[in-house]
Amino acid sequence: MSGNSAKISPAVKLGTVYSILFAISSVHLLNDAMQSVVSALFPIFEDSLGLKFGQIGWIAFTLNMTSSVLQPAVGLLSDKKPAPWMLPVGMGCSLVGMVGLAYAPSFWMLLLAVVFVGFGSAVFHPEGSRVVFFAAGERRGLAQSIYQVGGNFGQALAPLMTIYIFVPLGQRGAVLGTFLAIAAILVLLRVVPWYGAQLAEKGAPVKKKAAGSAPVVSPYNKKVIAFALTLLLILVFARSWYAAGIGSFYNFYMQDKYGLSIKAAQVPLFIFMAAGVLGTFFGGILSDRFGRKRMMLFSIAGSAPFALLLPHVSLGWVYPVIFVLGFILQSGFSVSVVYAQELLPGKVGMASGLITGLAFGMGGLGSIVLGTAADHYGILDTMVACSFLPLIGLLSILLPKDRRE
């Protein structure tokens, strides 16, 4: 394995190492697929454990806040002392969580299992982002997109899991998620030695100001960086709350408004997530050409008209509208991560943790608010109110220009 690492290392200096990018993207897929097991089980938990919308919101909040609170902290620590061995350890935690989901007899035991899944994700993402950073070469937008596509595809599996696994097998079907964790660990046995070789050759990015990255020095002063990060987090807040509404509750909305079955209600949700996979990939490519800020403006603000339209269309129009909505909304996600990394050169783990971690965390908070609102005001009115959230994306016009503009 060390011999392979020696052969690959010079390629990092010359360009993008696609074999590593696709490997870490596949682990990202498996990691987020395990998180998707949680959301895929929501309709099942409602029946097997008699949960209300508010309790479902708390499950999503626990999963997302575990990742959110820990991910920036793990990222900050790993910036100072990267630890490749933490990648398989994180997958091991998620494996324990899968077993817990399958056999949890109560709401509180279910939350404990979700904590293990969230912790595994919090450990994986900062280190995974650094692997991408080393393997990207000069094509950082494309590299981040390849990485994020894996995660988005894993999330898109949730409706299919509901249809083909959890409706037939029930809660016990979650034990099949252990195979996802085992597969991830096997792939990491290839990635971790390569990652360790890069660290040995180049050192931690925080020690050697953005070794293997560009730009070396931030083009922004501290006040501009603080303003841009604050605004970026507000945009992440808006996008993640809306995505939480779609991911956690839209299937219930489809059942109530259009009278669809549990299985049929998963179809538009899958279309939304699958379109997001495509949007993530093409968004990263386009950001390398047209700039990060322009793509984020297109992504969040451009999705607003379709979000506002979605609750008011007939069933036949739901499918094309939600496809366009998912594509546009997710086209800026990987771009926002790269934008944050360029604001904070040398702090790859922390920048990635702030955006991906807070994206999940804010989504979890949104799940509680939206779930509680659905219990009190009904799922139909709650989803209509949720559709206004992407309008906050218009604030992205205030972001400072990035280095590609």
Short mmCIF file of C-alpha atoms in Angstrom, two decimals:
data_model
loop_
_atom_site.label_atom_id
_atom_site.label_comp_id
_atom_site.label_asym_id
_atom_site.label_seq_id
_atom_site.Cartn_x
_atom_site.Cartn_y
_atom_site.Cartn_z
CA MET A 1 0.00 0.00 0.00
CA SER A 2 2.88 2.37 0.75
CA GLY A 3 4.29 1.66 -2.67
CA ASN A 4 1.04 2.79 -4.24
CA SER A 5 1.13 5.94 -2.16
CA ALA A 6 4.61 6.76 -3.39
CA LYS A 7 3.48 6.39 -6.97
CA ILE A 8 0.43 8.59 -6.52
CA SER A 9 2.09 11.38 -4.55
CA PRO A 10 3.85 13.04 -7.52
CA ALA A 11 0.52 13.13 -9.37
CA VAL A 12 -0.81 15.48 -6.72
CA LYS A 13 1.73 18.06 -7.83
CA LEU A 14 0.72 17.68 -11.46
CA GLY A 15 -3.06 17.57 -11.24
CA THR A 16 -6.16 16.03 -9.82
CA VAL A 17 -5.98 12.50 -8.38
CA TYR A 18 -9.31 11.12 -9.53
CA SER A 19 -8.87 7.64 -8.06
CA ILE A 20 -8.72 9.10 -4.55
CA LEU A 21 -11.52 11.58 -5.25
CA PHE A 22 -13.86 8.84 -6.39
CA ALA A 23 -12.87 6.64 -3.45
CA ILE A 24 -13.54 9.31 -0.82
CA SER A 25 -16.72 10.29 -2.67
CA SER A 26 -17.92 6.69 -2.42
CA VAL A 27 -17.25 6.74 1.34
CA HIS A 28 -19.18 10.03 1.51
CA LEU A 29 -22.05 8.25 -0.26
CA LEU A 30 -21.99 5.40 2.26
CA ASN A 31 -21.73 7.78 5.22
CA ASP A 32 -24.68 9.89 4.10
CA ALA A 33 -26.64 6.78 3.15
CA MET A 34 -26.38 5.74 6.80
CA GLN A 35 -27.74 9.12 7.81
CA SER A 36 -30.48 8.61 5.22
CA VAL A 37 -31.50 5.43 7.02
CA VAL A 38 -32.70 7.69 9.83
CA SER A 39 -34.92 9.88 7.62
CA ALA A 40 -36.06 6.87 5.58
CA LEU A 41 -37.41 5.36 8.80
CA PHE A 42 -39.54 8.40 9.70
CA PRO A 43 -42.78 6.97 8.24
CA ILE A 44 -41.97 3.63 9.90
CA PHE A 45 -41.24 5.17 13.31
CA GLU A 46 -44.54 7.02 13.14
CA ASP A 47 -46.22 3.62 13.05
CA SER A 48 -43.90 1.32 15.05
CA LEU A 49 -43.24 3.72 17.94
CA GLY A 50 -46.29 5.99 17.55
CA LEU A 51 -44.21 9.14 17.08
CA LYS A 52 -45.67 12.59 16.42
CA PHE A 53 -44.30 15.14 13.92
CA GLY A 54 -42.59 17.01 16.77
CA GLN A 55 -40.75 13.86 17.89
CA ILE A 56 -39.67 13.17 14.32
CA GLY A 57 -38.30 16.71 14.28
CA TRP A 58 -36.33 15.95 17.44
CA ILE A 59 -34.81 12.86 15.82
CA ALA A 60 -33.66 14.94 12.84
CA PHE A 61 -32.41 17.64 15.21
CA THR A 62 -30.38 15.13 17.24
CA LEU A 63 -28.76 13.66 14.15
CA ASN A 64 -27.96 17.01 12.61
CA MET A 65 -26.88 18.85 15.74
CA THR A 66 -24.53 16.01 16.72
CA SER A 67 -22.80 16.58 13.40
CA SER A 68 -23.12 20.36 13.59
CA VAL A 69 -21.76 20.93 17.08
CA LEU A 70 -18.91 18.46 16.76
CA GLN A 71 -17.95 18.93 13.12
CA PRO A 72 -16.37 22.42 13.34
CA ALA A 73 -14.63 21.40 16.57
CA VAL A 74 -13.30 18.21 15.00
CA GLY A 75 -12.29 20.25 11.96
CA LEU A 76 -10.38 22.75 14.09
CA LEU A 77 -8.55 19.98 15.93
CA SER A 78 -7.77 18.09 12.74
CA ASP A 79 -6.40 21.26 11.14
CA LYS A 80 -3.81 21.32 13.93
CA LYS A 81 -3.21 17.58 14.02
CA PRO A 82 -4.76 15.59 11.15
CA ALA A 83 -5.55 12.00 12.07
CA PRO A 84 -6.22 9.66 9.12
CA TRP A 85 -7.11 6.81 11.49
CA MET A 86 -10.19 8.80 12.60
CA LEU A 87 -11.86 8.05 9.26
CA PRO A 88 -12.47 4.32 9.94
CA VAL A 89 -13.21 5.09 13.61
CA GLY A 90 -16.04 7.37 12.52
CA MET A 91 -17.47 4.63 10.33
CA GLY A 92 -17.32 2.27 13.31
CA CYS A 93 -19.46 4.67 15.35
CA SER A 94 -22.02 4.81 12.56
CA LEU A 95 -22.09 1.00 12.46
CA VAL A 96 -23.04 0.94 16.15
CA GLY A 97 -25.74 3.50 15.39
CA MET A 98 -27.24 1.30 12.65
CA VAL A 99 -27.63 -1.58 15.08
CA GLY A 100 -29.24 0.76 17.61
CA LEU A 101 -31.75 2.05 15.06
CA ALA A 102 -32.86 -1.47 14.22
CA TYR A 103 -33.52 -2.55 17.79
CA ALA A 104 -34.35 0.65 19.71
CA PRO A 105 -37.50 -0.11 21.77
CA SER A 106 -38.31 3.50 22.67
CA PHE A 107 -37.97 7.09 21.53
CA TRP A 108 -35.07 7.80 23.91
CA MET A 109 -33.07 4.75 22.88
CA LEU A 110 -33.67 5.79 19.31
CA LEU A 111 -32.14 9.20 20.03
CA LEU A 112 -29.06 7.51 21.53
CA ALA A 113 -28.58 5.44 18.37
CA VAL A 114 -28.91 8.58 16.28
CA VAL A 115 -26.15 10.23 18.34
CA PHE A 116 -23.72 7.49 17.26
CA VAL A 117 -24.65 8.02 13.61
CA GLY A 118 -24.20 11.78 13.95
CA PHE A 119 -20.86 11.44 15.72
CA GLY A 120 -19.56 9.16 12.97
CA SER A 121 -20.51 11.78 10.39
CA ALA A 122 -18.91 14.59 12.41
CA VAL A 123 -15.62 12.71 12.49
CA PHE A 124 -15.71 11.80 8.81
CA HIS A 125 -16.46 15.11 7.11
CA PRO A 126 -13.48 17.33 8.15
CA GLU A 127 -10.92 14.60 7.44
CA GLY A 128 -12.72 13.65 4.23
CA SER A 129 -12.62 17.28 3.08
CA ARG A 130 -8.87 17.38 3.65
CA VAL A 131 -8.42 14.27 1.52
CA VAL A 132 -10.32 16.09 -1.24
CA PHE A 133 -8.16 19.18 -0.71
CA PHE A 134 -4.96 17.21 -1.29
CA ALA A 135 -6.34 15.30 -4.28
CA ALA A 136 -7.95 18.30 -6.01
CA GLY A 137 -4.95 19.85 -7.73
CA GLU A 138 -6.11 23.09 -9.34
CA ARG A 139 -9.67 21.89 -9.99
CA ARG A 140 -11.08 22.60 -6.58
CA GLY A 141 -14.65 23.27 -7.64
CA LEU A 142 -14.81 20.03 -9.63
CA ALA A 143 -13.12 18.05 -6.84
CA GLN A 144 -15.51 19.34 -4.20
CA SER A 145 -18.44 18.54 -6.48
CA ILE A 146 -17.28 14.94 -6.97
CA TYR A 147 -17.03 14.63 -3.19
CA GLN A 148 -20.42 16.23 -2.52
CA VAL A 149 -22.14 14.24 -5.27
CA GLY A 150 -21.35 11.12 -3.28
CA GLY A 151 -22.98 12.56 -0.18
CA ASN A 152 -26.01 13.87 -2.05
CA PHE A 153 -26.50 10.54 -3.79
CA GLY A 154 -26.39 8.82 -0.40
CA GLN A 155 -29.10 11.19 0.84
CA ALA A 156 -31.16 10.53 -2.28
CA LEU A 157 -31.34 6.85 -1.35
CA ALA A 158 -33.67 7.61 1.58
CA PRO A 159 -36.95 7.39 -0.39
CA LEU A 160 -35.82 4.20 -2.11
CA MET A 161 -34.91 2.68 1.26
CA THR A 162 -38.38 3.50 2.53
CA ILE A 163 -40.05 1.90 -0.49
CA TYR A 164 -37.96 -1.23 -0.91
CA ILE A 165 -36.54 -1.96 2.56
CA PHE A 166 -38.39 -0.37 5.45
CA VAL A 167 -42.00 -0.67 4.28
CA PRO A 168 -41.53 -4.46 3.80
CA LEU A 169 -39.11 -5.11 6.69
CA GLY A 170 -40.01 -2.39 9.19
CA GLN A 171 -37.63 -0.94 11.78
CA ARG A 172 -35.50 -4.12 11.94
CA GLY A 173 -34.43 -3.50 8.34
CA ALA A 174 -32.07 -0.80 9.62
CA VAL A 175 -29.59 -3.52 10.55
CA LEU A 176 -28.78 -3.75 6.84
CA GLY A 177 -27.10 -0.37 7.28
CA THR A 178 -24.21 -2.14 8.97
CA PHE A 179 -23.14 -3.35 5.52
CA LEU A 180 -22.80 0.29 4.45
CA ALA A 181 -20.39 0.94 7.33
CA ILE A 182 -18.35 -2.18 6.58
CA ALA A 183 -18.08 -1.23 2.89
CA ALA A 184 -16.91 2.27 3.87
CA ILE A 185 -14.20 0.90 6.15
CA LEU A 186 -12.94 -1.37 3.36
CA VAL A 187 -12.64 1.57 0.95
CA LEU A 188 -10.88 3.65 3.61
CA LEU A 189 -8.21 0.97 3.90
CA ARG A 190 -7.14 2.24 0.45
CA VAL A 191 -7.57 5.97 1.16
CA VAL A 192 -6.02 6.27 4.63
CA PRO A 193 -2.45 5.21 3.65
CA TRP A 194 -2.49 7.64 0.70
CA TYR A 195 -3.76 10.41 2.94
CA GLY A 196 -1.05 9.66 5.50
CA ALA A 197 1.59 9.84 2.76
CA GLN A 198 0.35 13.29 1.71
CA LEU A 199 0.53 14.53 5.28
CA ALA A 200 4.05 13.15 5.65
CA GLU A 201 5.11 14.88 2.41
CA LYS A 202 3.34 18.21 2.82
CA GLY A 203 2.45 18.53 6.48
CA ALA A 204 -0.81 19.80 7.92
CA PRO A 205 -2.20 22.76 5.97
CA VAL A 206 -2.34 24.92 9.08
CA LYS A 207 1.39 24.45 9.68
CA LYS A 208 2.43 25.19 6.12
CA LYS A 209 0.09 27.94 5.09
CA ALA A 210 -2.27 26.06 2.83
CA ALA A 211 0.28 23.55 1.54
CA GLY A 212 -0.89 22.16 -1.74
CA SER A 213 -3.62 24.80 -2.00
CA ALA A 214 -4.28 28.21 -3.45
CA PRO A 215 -4.43 30.99 -2.58
CA VAL A 216 -1.75 30.92 0.15
CA VAL A 217 -2.88 34.21 1.71
CA SER A 218 -6.51 35.29 1.99
CA PRO A 219 -7.31 38.19 -0.37
CA TYR A 220 -9.74 39.58 2.23
CA ASN A 221 -9.17 41.51 5.46
CA LYS A 222 -10.57 40.29 8.77
CA LYS A 223 -13.69 42.46 8.69
CA VAL A 224 -14.60 41.30 5.20
CA ILE A 225 -13.99 37.67 6.18
CA ALA A 226 -16.22 38.03 9.28
CA PHE A 227 -18.99 39.67 7.25
CA ALA A 228 -18.77 37.12 4.44
CA LEU A 229 -18.80 34.15 6.81
CA THR A 230 -21.78 35.54 8.73
CA LEU A 231 -23.70 36.09 5.51
CA LEU A 232 -22.68 32.67 4.20
CA LEU A 233 -24.00 31.01 7.35
CA ILE A 234 -27.33 32.86 6.97
CA LEU A 235 -27.59 31.51 3.43
CA VAL A 236 -26.75 28.01 4.66
CA PHE A 237 -29.43 28.49 7.31
CA ALA A 238 -32.10 29.32 4.71
CA ARG A 239 -31.18 26.49 2.36
CA SER A 240 -30.89 23.85 5.08
CA TRP A 241 -34.19 24.78 6.74
CA TYR A 242 -35.97 24.47 3.42
CA ALA A 243 -34.19 21.21 2.59
CA ALA A 244 -35.15 19.90 6.04
CA GLY A 245 -38.79 20.70 5.33
CA ILE A 246 -38.68 18.78 2.06
CA GLY A 247 -36.60 15.87 3.36
CA SER A 248 -38.44 15.31 6.64
CA PHE A 249 -42.05 16.28 5.98
CA TYR A 250 -42.81 16.57 2.27
CA ASN A 251 -43.76 12.89 2.03
CA PHE A 252 -46.41 13.48 4.73
CA TYR A 253 -47.56 16.56 2.81
CA MET A 254 -47.99 14.48 -0.35
CA GLN A 255 -50.02 11.90 1.55
CA ASP A 256 -52.31 14.55 3.05
CA LYS A 257 -52.80 16.82 0.03
CA TYR A 258 -52.83 14.32 -2.82
CA GLY A 259 -53.88 11.15 -0.99
CA LEU A 260 -50.76 9.22 -1.99
CA SER A 261 -49.57 6.05 -0.26
CA ILE A 262 -46.32 5.97 1.72
CA LYS A 263 -44.53 4.44 -1.26
CA ALA A 264 -45.96 6.85 -3.85
CA ALA A 265 -45.14 9.84 -1.64
CA GLN A 266 -41.44 8.91 -1.77
CA VAL A 267 -41.24 9.40 -5.56
CA PRO A 268 -41.21 13.25 -5.65
CA LEU A 269 -38.81 13.23 -2.72
CA PHE A 270 -36.44 10.96 -4.64
CA ILE A 271 -36.75 13.20 -7.73
CA PHE A 272 -35.83 16.24 -5.62
CA MET A 273 -32.76 14.52 -4.17
CA ALA A 274 -31.63 12.94 -7.44
CA ALA A 275 -31.88 16.33 -9.15
CA GLY A 276 -29.78 17.71 -6.30
CA VAL A 277 -27.04 15.20 -7.14
CA LEU A 278 -26.90 16.52 -10.70
CA GLY A 279 -27.04 20.12 -9.49
CA THR A 280 -24.16 19.57 -7.08
CA PHE A 281 -21.96 18.13 -9.82
CA PHE A 282 -22.62 20.78 -12.46
CA GLY A 283 -22.59 23.59 -9.90
CA GLY A 284 -18.99 22.83 -8.96
CA ILE A 285 -17.88 22.70 -12.59
CA LEU A 286 -19.61 25.98 -13.43
CA SER A 287 -18.19 27.69 -10.35
CA ASP A 288 -14.65 27.04 -11.59
CA ARG A 289 -15.58 28.99 -14.71
CA PHE A 290 -18.05 31.66 -13.58
CA GLY A 291 -17.15 32.18 -9.92
CA ARG A 292 -18.40 30.97 -6.53
CA LYS A 293 -20.54 34.01 -5.71
CA ARG A 294 -22.48 33.87 -8.98
CA MET A 295 -23.25 30.20 -8.49
CA MET A 296 -24.45 30.71 -4.92
CA LEU A 297 -26.72 33.56 -6.03
CA PHE A 298 -28.11 31.40 -8.84
CA SER A 299 -28.54 28.46 -6.47
CA ILE A 300 -30.40 29.90 -3.51
CA ALA A 301 -32.18 32.91 -5.02
CA GLY A 302 -32.83 31.12 -8.33
CA SER A 303 -34.66 28.31 -6.57
CA ALA A 304 -37.09 30.68 -4.80
CA PRO A 305 -39.72 30.96 -7.60
CA PHE A 306 -39.96 27.17 -7.87
CA ALA A 307 -40.17 26.76 -4.08
CA LEU A 308 -43.04 29.26 -3.95
CA LEU A 309 -44.80 27.53 -6.83
CA LEU A 310 -44.49 23.94 -5.57
CA PRO A 311 -47.26 23.92 -2.91
CA HIS A 312 -49.83 25.27 -5.37
CA VAL A 313 -49.45 23.04 -8.44
CA SER A 314 -51.48 19.98 -9.38
CA LEU A 315 -50.02 16.52 -8.81
CA GLY A 316 -48.86 16.18 -12.42
CA TRP A 317 -46.80 19.37 -12.18
CA VAL A 318 -45.20 18.43 -8.86
CA TYR A 319 -42.64 16.16 -10.54
CA PRO A 320 -41.07 18.59 -13.08
CA VAL A 321 -41.20 21.52 -10.65
CA ILE A 322 -39.53 19.61 -7.83
CA PHE A 323 -36.84 18.34 -10.23
CA VAL A 324 -35.89 21.88 -11.32
CA LEU A 325 -36.08 23.06 -7.72
CA GLY A 326 -33.74 20.33 -6.46
CA PHE A 327 -31.25 20.91 -9.29
CA ILE A 328 -30.98 24.67 -8.74
CA LEU A 329 -31.07 24.59 -4.94
CA GLN A 330 -28.24 22.07 -4.58
CA SER A 331 -26.05 23.52 -7.35
CA GLY A 332 -24.51 25.91 -4.83
CA PHE A 333 -23.81 23.57 -1.92
CA SER A 334 -20.31 22.39 -2.82
CA VAL A 335 -19.57 25.91 -4.07
CA SER A 336 -20.28 27.39 -0.64
CA VAL A 337 -17.77 24.97 0.93
CA VAL A 338 -15.04 26.02 -1.51
CA TYR A 339 -15.92 29.69 -0.98
CA ALA A 340 -15.51 29.25 2.79
CA GLN A 341 -12.17 27.45 2.29
CA GLU A 342 -10.91 30.36 0.18
CA LEU A 343 -12.01 32.81 2.87
CA LEU A 344 -10.02 30.79 5.43
CA PRO A 345 -6.93 29.40 3.67
CA GLY A 346 -5.02 26.96 5.84
CA LYS A 347 -8.16 26.05 7.81
CA VAL A 348 -9.70 23.50 5.50
CA GLY A 349 -11.23 21.32 8.20
CA MET A 350 -12.78 24.19 10.15
CA ALA A 351 -14.15 25.89 7.01
CA SER A 352 -15.67 22.63 5.78
CA GLY A 353 -17.03 21.87 9.24
CA LEU A 354 -18.68 25.27 9.53
CA ILE A 355 -20.54 24.91 6.25
CA THR A 356 -21.36 21.19 6.10
CA GLY A 357 -21.74 20.93 9.87
CA LEU A 358 -23.94 23.99 10.23
CA ALA A 359 -25.92 22.99 7.17
CA PHE A 360 -26.92 19.79 8.96
CA GLY A 361 -27.32 21.52 12.32
CA MET A 362 -29.54 24.29 11.02
CA GLY A 363 -31.55 21.72 9.11
CA GLY A 364 -32.07 19.83 12.35
CA LEU A 365 -33.28 22.97 14.15
CA GLY A 366 -35.60 23.59 11.23
CA SER A 367 -36.98 20.07 11.58
CA ILE A 368 -38.01 20.75 15.18
CA VAL A 369 -39.66 24.07 14.32
CA LEU A 370 -41.41 22.70 11.24
CA GLY A 371 -42.45 19.48 12.99
CA THR A 372 -43.90 21.38 15.95
CA ALA A 373 -45.67 23.78 13.57
CA ALA A 374 -47.12 20.84 11.65
CA ASP A 375 -48.51 19.37 14.88
CA HIS A 376 -50.21 22.68 15.76
CA TYR A 377 -51.16 24.23 12.41
CA GLY A 378 -51.22 21.26 10.05
CA ILE A 379 -48.73 19.94 7.54
CA LEU A 380 -50.31 21.78 4.58
CA ASP A 381 -49.98 25.31 6.00
CA THR A 382 -46.51 24.54 7.38
CA MET A 383 -45.14 23.52 3.98
CA VAL A 384 -46.60 26.63 2.35
CA ALA A 385 -44.86 28.83 4.94
CA CYS A 386 -41.62 26.88 4.41
CA SER A 387 -41.65 27.76 0.70
CA PHE A 388 -40.69 31.38 1.46
CA LEU A 389 -37.33 30.45 3.00
CA PRO A 390 -35.27 30.46 -0.26
CA LEU A 391 -36.09 34.17 -0.71
CA ILE A 392 -33.41 34.80 1.92
CA GLY A 393 -30.96 33.72 -0.78
CA LEU A 394 -31.23 37.18 -2.34
CA LEU A 395 -28.78 38.30 0.36
CA SER A 396 -26.03 36.44 -1.50
CA ILE A 397 -25.67 39.47 -3.76
CA LEU A 398 -23.92 41.17 -0.80
CA LEU A 399 -21.12 38.57 -0.65
CA PRO A 400 -17.66 39.90 -1.61
CA LYS A 401 -16.35 38.86 -4.99
CA ASP A 402 -14.37 35.67 -5.03
CA ARG A 403 -10.98 35.27 -6.66
CA ARG A 404 -12.49 33.88 -9.89
CA GLU A 405 -14.63 36.95 -10.58
#
